[in-house]
mmCIF file of C-alpha atoms in Angstrom:
data_model
loop_
_atom_site.group_PDB
_atom_site.id
_atom_site.type_symbol
_atom_site.label_atom_id
_atom_site.label_comp_id
_atom_site.label_asym_id
_atom_site.label_seq_id
_atom_site.Cartn_x
_atom_site.Cartn_y
_atom_site.Cartn_z
ATOM 1 C CA GLU O 219 15.214 153.250 36.214
ATOM 2 C CA THR O 220 16.212 153.372 32.667
ATOM 3 C CA GLY O 221 12.797 152.533 31.173
ATOM 4 C CA VAL O 222 13.908 149.113 30.200
ATOM 5 C CA THR O 223 12.724 146.053 32.371
ATOM 6 C CA GLN O 224 13.850 142.582 32.379
ATOM 7 C CA THR O 225 12.462 139.330 33.894
ATOM 8 C CA PRO O 226 13.486 137.332 35.726
ATOM 9 C CA ARG O 227 16.490 139.169 37.301
ATOM 10 C CA HIS O 228 18.061 135.622 38.365
ATOM 11 C CA LEU O 229 17.640 132.270 36.725
ATOM 12 C CA VAL O 230 19.149 129.008 37.461
ATOM 13 C CA MET O 231 18.501 126.072 34.969
ATOM 14 C CA GLY O 232 19.925 122.642 34.071
ATOM 15 C CA MET O 233 21.199 121.840 30.621
ATOM 16 C CA THR O 234 18.190 120.229 29.626
ATOM 17 C CA ASN O 235 15.727 122.754 30.638
ATOM 18 C CA LYS O 236 13.754 125.502 28.435
ATOM 19 C CA LYS O 237 13.245 128.894 29.877
ATOM 20 C CA SER O 238 12.729 132.357 28.287
ATOM 21 C CA LEU O 239 14.202 135.663 29.300
ATOM 22 C CA LYS O 240 11.754 138.805 28.772
ATOM 23 C CA CYS O 241 12.615 142.330 27.908
ATOM 24 C CA GLU O 242 10.272 145.426 27.809
ATOM 25 C CA GLN O 243 11.086 148.916 26.876
ATOM 26 C CA HIS O 244 8.779 151.889 27.815
ATOM 27 C CA LEU O 245 10.626 154.543 25.719
ATOM 28 C CA GLY O 246 8.944 154.281 22.464
ATOM 29 C CA HIS O 247 12.034 153.051 20.897
ATOM 30 C CA ASN O 248 11.937 150.992 17.738
ATOM 31 C CA ALA O 249 15.369 149.033 18.036
ATOM 32 C CA MET O 250 16.012 146.245 20.793
ATOM 33 C CA TYR O 251 19.431 144.421 21.339
ATOM 34 C CA TRP O 252 20.313 141.301 23.440
ATOM 35 C CA TYR O 253 23.826 141.324 24.890
ATOM 36 C CA LYS O 254 25.806 138.757 26.824
ATOM 37 C CA GLN O 255 28.259 139.912 29.589
ATOM 38 C CA SER O 256 30.672 137.505 30.790
ATOM 39 C CA ALA O 257 33.240 138.303 33.575
ATOM 40 C CA LYS O 258 36.424 140.045 32.163
ATOM 41 C CA LYS O 259 35.203 140.220 28.566
ATOM 42 C CA PRO O 260 33.663 142.991 26.669
ATOM 43 C CA LEU O 261 30.042 143.201 26.077
ATOM 44 C CA GLU O 262 29.059 140.773 23.274
ATOM 45 C CA LEU O 263 26.268 141.739 20.953
ATOM 46 C CA MET O 264 24.105 138.945 20.348
ATOM 47 C CA PHE O 265 21.003 140.073 18.302
ATOM 48 C CA VAL O 266 19.574 143.475 17.093
ATOM 49 C CA TYR O 267 15.945 144.007 16.123
ATOM 50 C CA ASN O 268 14.777 147.007 14.114
ATOM 51 C CA PHE O 269 11.263 147.561 13.797
ATOM 52 C CA LYS O 270 10.612 144.053 14.879
ATOM 53 C CA GLU O 271 12.814 142.720 12.214
ATOM 54 C CA GLN O 272 16.013 140.914 13.276
ATOM 55 C CA THR O 273 19.027 142.754 11.642
ATOM 56 C CA GLU O 274 21.766 141.148 13.320
ATOM 57 C CA ASN O 275 22.661 137.779 14.485
ATOM 58 C CA ASN O 276 26.255 137.778 15.809
ATOM 59 C CA SER O 277 27.011 134.158 15.143
ATOM 60 C CA VAL O 278 25.015 132.956 18.288
ATOM 61 C CA PRO O 279 24.626 129.264 18.762
ATOM 62 C CA SER O 280 20.997 128.054 17.796
ATOM 63 C CA ARG O 281 20.422 127.113 21.552
ATOM 64 C CA PHE O 282 19.429 130.958 21.926
ATOM 65 C CA SER O 283 16.407 131.793 19.918
ATOM 66 C CA PRO O 284 15.235 135.589 19.935
ATOM 67 C CA GLU O 285 11.657 136.739 19.401
ATOM 68 C CA CYS O 286 10.318 140.197 19.031
ATOM 69 C CA PRO O 287 6.542 140.253 18.736
ATOM 70 C CA ASN O 288 6.492 144.217 18.783
ATOM 71 C CA SER O 289 8.959 146.990 19.090
ATOM 72 C CA SER O 290 8.313 147.145 22.922
ATOM 73 C CA HIS O 291 8.954 143.544 23.763
ATOM 74 C CA LEU O 292 11.933 141.198 23.187
ATOM 75 C CA PHE O 293 12.276 137.647 24.446
ATOM 76 C CA LEU O 294 15.265 135.302 24.436
ATOM 77 C CA HIS O 295 14.357 131.607 24.462
ATOM 78 C CA LEU O 296 16.887 129.291 26.007
ATOM 79 C CA HIS O 297 17.192 125.359 25.479
ATOM 80 C CA THR O 298 19.869 122.844 26.058
ATOM 81 C CA LEU O 299 22.211 125.482 27.413
ATOM 82 C CA GLN O 300 25.831 124.676 28.362
ATOM 83 C CA PRO O 301 27.586 125.870 31.499
ATOM 84 C CA GLU O 302 29.670 128.121 29.659
ATOM 85 C CA ASP O 303 26.454 130.194 28.685
ATOM 86 C CA SER O 304 26.132 131.105 32.381
ATOM 87 C CA ALA O 305 26.568 135.282 32.220
ATOM 88 C CA LEU O 306 24.699 138.244 32.728
ATOM 89 C CA TYR O 307 22.224 138.820 29.809
ATOM 90 C CA LEU O 308 21.454 142.477 29.068
ATOM 91 C CA CYS O 309 18.742 143.907 26.922
ATOM 92 C CA ALA O 310 18.917 147.372 25.561
ATOM 93 C CA SER O 311 16.868 149.790 23.374
ATOM 94 C CA SER O 312 17.287 152.671 21.256
ATOM 95 C CA GLN O 313 15.747 155.028 18.678
ATOM 96 C CA ALA O 314 17.515 153.821 15.586
ATOM 97 C CA ASN O 315 18.380 156.191 12.818
ATOM 98 C CA ARG O 316 18.281 159.327 14.908
ATOM 99 C CA GLY O 317 21.397 160.969 15.475
ATOM 100 C CA LYS O 318 23.764 159.384 18.110
ATOM 101 C CA ASN O 319 21.331 156.384 18.584
ATOM 102 C CA GLU O 320 21.697 156.220 22.536
ATOM 103 C CA GLN O 321 21.321 152.987 23.943
ATOM 104 C CA PHE O 322 19.470 152.438 27.355
ATOM 105 C CA PHE O 323 20.128 149.142 29.243
ATOM 106 C CA GLY O 324 17.968 147.058 31.416
ATOM 107 C CA PRO O 325 19.324 145.716 34.657
ATOM 108 C CA GLY O 326 19.957 142.154 33.211
ATOM 109 C CA THR O 327 19.141 138.529 34.054
ATOM 110 C CA ARG O 328 21.826 136.707 35.774
ATOM 111 C CA LEU O 329 21.747 133.281 34.370
ATOM 112 C CA THR O 330 23.455 130.189 35.858
ATOM 113 C CA VAL O 331 23.512 126.926 33.935
ATOM 114 C CA LEU O 332 24.445 123.717 36.031
ATOM 115 C CA GLY C 170 34.680 145.314 12.127
ATOM 116 C CA GLU C 171 35.575 147.582 14.741
ATOM 117 C CA ASN C 172 37.836 146.774 17.675
ATOM 118 C CA VAL C 173 37.820 148.865 20.905
ATOM 119 C CA GLU C 174 40.518 148.426 23.542
ATOM 120 C CA GLN C 175 40.308 149.882 27.017
ATOM 121 C CA HIS C 176 42.960 150.629 29.514
ATOM 122 C CA PRO C 177 43.504 150.203 32.596
ATOM 123 C CA SER C 178 41.302 147.249 33.570
ATOM 124 C CA THR C 179 41.551 148.244 37.125
ATOM 125 C CA LEU C 180 42.290 151.786 38.695
ATOM 126 C CA SER C 181 42.352 152.622 42.391
ATOM 127 C CA VAL C 182 42.550 156.296 43.443
ATOM 128 C CA GLN C 183 42.057 158.319 46.501
ATOM 129 C CA GLU C 184 38.896 160.378 46.971
ATOM 130 C CA GLY C 185 39.518 163.865 45.603
ATOM 131 C CA ASP C 186 42.011 162.635 43.012
ATOM 132 C CA SER C 187 41.396 162.518 39.307
ATOM 133 C CA ALA C 188 40.773 159.381 37.258
ATOM 134 C CA VAL C 189 41.557 158.817 33.730
ATOM 135 C CA ILE C 190 40.282 155.938 31.558
ATOM 136 C CA LYS C 191 41.404 155.431 27.916
ATOM 137 C CA CYS C 192 40.285 153.667 24.811
ATOM 138 C CA THR C 193 41.371 153.289 21.302
ATOM 139 C CA TYR C 194 39.233 152.242 18.346
ATOM 140 C CA SER C 195 40.324 150.774 14.920
ATOM 141 C CA ASP C 196 37.674 151.953 12.456
ATOM 142 C CA SER C 197 37.852 155.628 11.367
ATOM 143 C CA ALA C 198 34.134 155.106 10.226
ATOM 144 C CA SER C 199 33.075 155.225 13.909
ATOM 145 C CA ASN C 200 31.471 158.537 14.836
ATOM 146 C CA TYR C 201 29.877 158.205 18.028
ATOM 147 C CA PHE C 202 31.472 157.303 21.536
ATOM 148 C CA PRO C 203 29.539 156.795 24.507
ATOM 149 C CA TRP C 204 30.690 156.036 28.152
ATOM 150 C CA TYR C 205 28.903 153.661 30.500
ATOM 151 C CA LYS C 206 28.808 153.273 34.208
ATOM 152 C CA GLN C 207 27.916 150.021 35.574
ATOM 153 C CA GLU C 208 27.098 149.516 39.301
ATOM 154 C CA LEU C 209 26.914 146.096 41.086
ATOM 155 C CA GLY C 210 23.643 144.366 40.106
ATOM 156 C CA LYS C 211 22.463 146.982 37.568
ATOM 157 C CA GLY C 212 22.872 147.393 33.703
ATOM 158 C CA PRO C 213 25.351 149.899 32.052
ATOM 159 C CA GLN C 214 24.017 153.550 32.265
ATOM 160 C CA LEU C 215 25.127 156.275 29.873
ATOM 161 C CA ILE C 216 27.045 159.035 31.657
ATOM 162 C CA ILE C 217 28.596 160.921 28.748
ATOM 163 C CA ASP C 218 29.133 160.535 25.071
ATOM 164 C CA ILE C 219 31.013 162.483 22.353
ATOM 165 C CA ARG C 220 30.357 162.567 18.433
ATOM 166 C CA SER C 221 33.171 162.655 15.986
ATOM 167 C CA ASN C 222 32.824 166.387 15.004
ATOM 168 C CA VAL C 223 33.529 167.386 18.799
ATOM 169 C CA GLY C 224 36.955 167.282 20.472
ATOM 170 C CA GLU C 225 35.967 167.710 23.984
ATOM 171 C CA LYS C 226 32.702 167.534 26.038
ATOM 172 C CA LYS C 227 32.176 168.333 29.786
ATOM 173 C CA ASP C 228 29.403 167.708 32.260
ATOM 174 C CA GLN C 229 30.155 168.834 35.814
ATOM 175 C CA ARG C 230 33.164 166.325 37.049
ATOM 176 C CA ILE C 231 33.173 164.205 33.913
ATOM 177 C CA ALA C 232 34.632 165.243 30.655
ATOM 178 C CA VAL C 233 35.382 163.147 27.438
ATOM 179 C CA THR C 234 38.187 163.914 24.806
ATOM 180 C CA LEU C 235 38.409 162.458 21.405
ATOM 181 C CA ASN C 236 41.495 162.518 19.210
ATOM 182 C CA LYS C 237 40.203 161.336 15.730
ATOM 183 C CA THR C 238 43.588 161.156 14.048
ATOM 184 C CA ALA C 239 45.000 159.064 16.756
ATOM 185 C CA LYS C 240 41.674 157.065 17.147
ATOM 186 C CA HIS C 241 41.697 157.312 20.738
ATOM 187 C CA PHE C 242 39.187 158.973 23.400
ATOM 188 C CA SER C 243 39.490 159.290 27.203
ATOM 189 C CA LEU C 244 36.964 159.631 30.210
ATOM 190 C CA HIS C 245 38.201 162.051 32.905
ATOM 191 C CA ILE C 246 36.720 161.947 36.227
ATOM 192 C CA THR C 247 37.793 164.924 38.540
ATOM 193 C CA GLU C 248 37.200 165.164 42.266
ATOM 194 C CA THR C 249 36.612 161.759 42.486
ATOM 195 C CA GLN C 250 34.116 160.406 45.308
ATOM 196 C CA PRO C 251 33.439 157.016 46.613
ATOM 197 C CA GLU C 252 30.097 156.871 44.747
ATOM 198 C CA ASP C 253 32.018 156.907 41.509
ATOM 199 C CA SER C 254 33.259 153.403 42.291
ATOM 200 C CA ALA C 255 31.933 151.149 39.527
ATOM 201 C CA VAL C 256 32.879 149.573 36.134
ATOM 202 C CA TYR C 257 33.216 151.885 33.197
ATOM 203 C CA PHE C 258 32.976 150.793 29.683
ATOM 204 C CA CYS C 259 33.727 152.682 26.557
ATOM 205 C CA ALA C 260 32.147 152.116 23.116
ATOM 206 C CA ALA C 261 32.127 152.857 19.424
ATOM 207 C CA ARG C 262 29.465 152.990 16.971
ATOM 208 C CA LEU C 263 29.997 152.730 13.185
ATOM 209 C CA TYR C 264 28.393 155.505 11.482
ATOM 210 C CA ASN C 265 24.747 154.622 10.546
ATOM 211 C CA PHE C 266 24.785 151.182 12.000
ATOM 212 C CA ASN C 267 23.024 150.003 15.086
ATOM 213 C CA LYS C 268 25.962 148.164 16.373
ATOM 214 C CA PHE C 269 28.110 149.211 19.211
ATOM 215 C CA TYR C 270 31.374 147.822 20.074
ATOM 216 C CA PHE C 271 32.558 147.877 23.598
ATOM 217 C CA GLY C 272 35.798 147.949 25.495
ATOM 218 C CA SER C 273 36.441 145.166 28.217
ATOM 219 C CA GLY C 274 35.733 147.709 31.112
ATOM 220 C CA THR C 275 37.621 149.386 33.815
ATOM 221 C CA LYS C 276 36.927 148.898 37.438
ATOM 222 C CA LEU C 277 37.371 152.163 39.360
ATOM 223 C CA ASN C 278 37.900 151.946 43.113
ATOM 224 C CA VAL C 279 37.590 155.389 44.926
ATOM 225 C CA LYS C 280 39.143 154.897 48.399
ATOM 226 C CA PRO C 281 37.772 157.375 50.959
#
């Protein structure tokens, strides 16, 4: 276990559904990240939060809406997704501004959009 | 921005042999280079990393080398074992930014 948990582990949703992914880190870190992992593509950074403030939005469509209520929790709200959004969504955390800024990843949520 | 390329995309070796995975990066401002191992159904886990002021780092059967001039770094696994089978990712981080750029991954298969 890396100290980063994600729920649910698997999610199947229709294009008209609204769902949320949850991430929690127990490491005392102050930065959290959402990544999208699709088959045969590099990890794509979606959002970065430092001290609960969003510092990076990597041109992500508005159907993905992040929320960071505190430095331990991160959500990704999903609505009107497309089948091409099916992927593994990974959350990570790190202690920003300390040397190498090592990232710890959660196990991911496998999302399937029908 | 930074661009990280990783080769090969798949690598098959016999148990006990060595495996080498190579990555190149484009931005000379990158100063931290981690390597991750991702097993089926799990998130990536850091296995070794290197900073730009070091040329080589070793941890038991795993080593990483960095050539700043040529902008490339490599992962070396010696005496491979079947449990080394996984997907390996390299990454580069720009100095003082909370952004990591990842390679596309190498699927390593160690045959018993």
